[in-house]
Amino acid sequence: MAHPALCGLARQHLSELIEELAPRWEARCESGRHERRWGHRRRQAGAGPKYELVCTDRVPATLVHLRTGLTYQALVRVIYEVSSSTIGRAIAEIRPLLADRGFAVPDRPGVRLRTLADVFAYAEAEDVTLWIDGMETQVRRPQAGRPGRRAFVSGKRRQNTIKTTTISDHQGRTLWSGAERPGRMHDQTAMRTEGIAEQFHQHPGVKAEVDDGYRGLANEFPRQVSAPPKKPKSVTDPADGPLTEYYGWHEHKRRQSSRRICVEHANAEVRQWRPFQRYTGRHETYGETHRAIAALVSDRAAQRPTLHKPGTGLVPVRVTAC
């Protein structure tokens, strides 16, 4: 169960994750028992029925389910000798703990980014350029007659999808991922409902690189947000107008897309997990599952060393005596 091919984490990372989640899981279970009995415990700690799966077993079971997409019955018959309801309960308890961890910060061990405000505050303090891009995951079609059924139909992919937004740095390390919205909603609208415009107002020094889907933000914040240039209206083909105007636009767009490849790599790391190739679970649990997996991906990405580009400015030379 602890093999990286099954759980998606290195053994050292898995052991650290279990040590981190065990106290929180115990506190959550004790809180639930306190609410059920309407008061403090009447017996000593450890009395009563024992758990069939302790936290050391629940975390790997949850990771295997998230990584490979194995069903509860497969986990029961192949790995654990418990009921499927026990596996389902274990995953339902560990998954929110993983989702609430936040996202790791490169070169800052122990610091986590949980909200969009945290990301902008970190970017302004560290002078980090944010790279923003959307990601769509195919989901099951809602039942007929369900309100809001058409909201999941994506106009881009012609499928039922749920859309999320990823923010990374220049090396493709995930800093934040969220804003889960139905696939029919526009990328820019999804981030505006999350409050990104207010963050740009509060942090005027933060820079961001976006694609065509966020052109409205680039028009509203021209000094902070950079988007690809618009295609010239008078030139639709090289044969219809000056070559310099057409190829200038094409080359500018190509270079901007080349710089944005880092956030595409951040989305590709999340795509390696089975649920994001095609999500077959309930729509209500997609956001929690997405944040749990994205947080685990950010842990591994934050371990990559920061590569500093050499400066091209002129440095004054001081003559020293030999």
PDB file of C-alpha atoms in Angstrom, residues 95 137-140 162 274-287 289:
ATOM      1  CA  ARG A  95     -10.332  13.265   2.382  1.00  0.00           C
ATOM      2  CA  THR A 137     -12.592  17.561 -15.947  1.00  0.00           C
ATOM      3  CA  GLN A 138     -15.278  15.399 -17.491  1.00  0.00           C
ATOM      4  CA  VAL A 139     -17.987  14.336 -15.025  1.00  0.00           C
ATOM      5  CA  ARG A 140     -21.124  12.255 -15.171  1.00  0.00           C
ATOM      6  CA  ILE A 162     -16.444  20.872 -13.856  1.00  0.00           C
ATOM      7  CA  ARG A 274      -7.090   8.893 -12.052  1.00  0.00           C
ATOM      8  CA  PRO A 275     -10.116  10.956 -10.870  1.00  0.00           C
ATOM      9  CA  PHE A 276      -9.099  13.891 -13.064  1.00  0.00           C
ATOM     10  CA  GLN A 277      -8.951  11.813 -16.217  1.00  0.00           C
ATOM     11  CA  ARG A 278     -12.693  11.267 -15.820  1.00  0.00           C
ATOM     12  CA  TYR A 279     -14.444  11.874 -12.519  1.00  0.00           C
ATOM     13  CA  THR A 280     -17.147   9.297 -11.780  1.00  0.00           C
ATOM     14  CA  GLY A 281     -18.018  10.319  -8.225  1.00  0.00           C
ATOM     15  CA  ARG A 282     -20.679  12.662  -6.939  1.00  0.00           C
ATOM     16  CA  HIS A 283     -20.477  16.280  -8.043  1.00  0.00           C
ATOM     17  CA  GLU A 284     -20.713  17.415  -4.416  1.00  0.00           C
ATOM     18  CA  THR A 285     -17.395  15.753  -3.554  1.00  0.00           C
ATOM     19  CA  TYR A 286     -15.426  16.936  -6.591  1.00  0.00           C
ATOM     20  CA  GLY A 287     -14.159  20.140  -4.996  1.00  0.00           C
ATOM     21  CA  THR A 289     -11.244  15.644  -3.999  1.00  0.00           C
TER      22      THR A 289
END
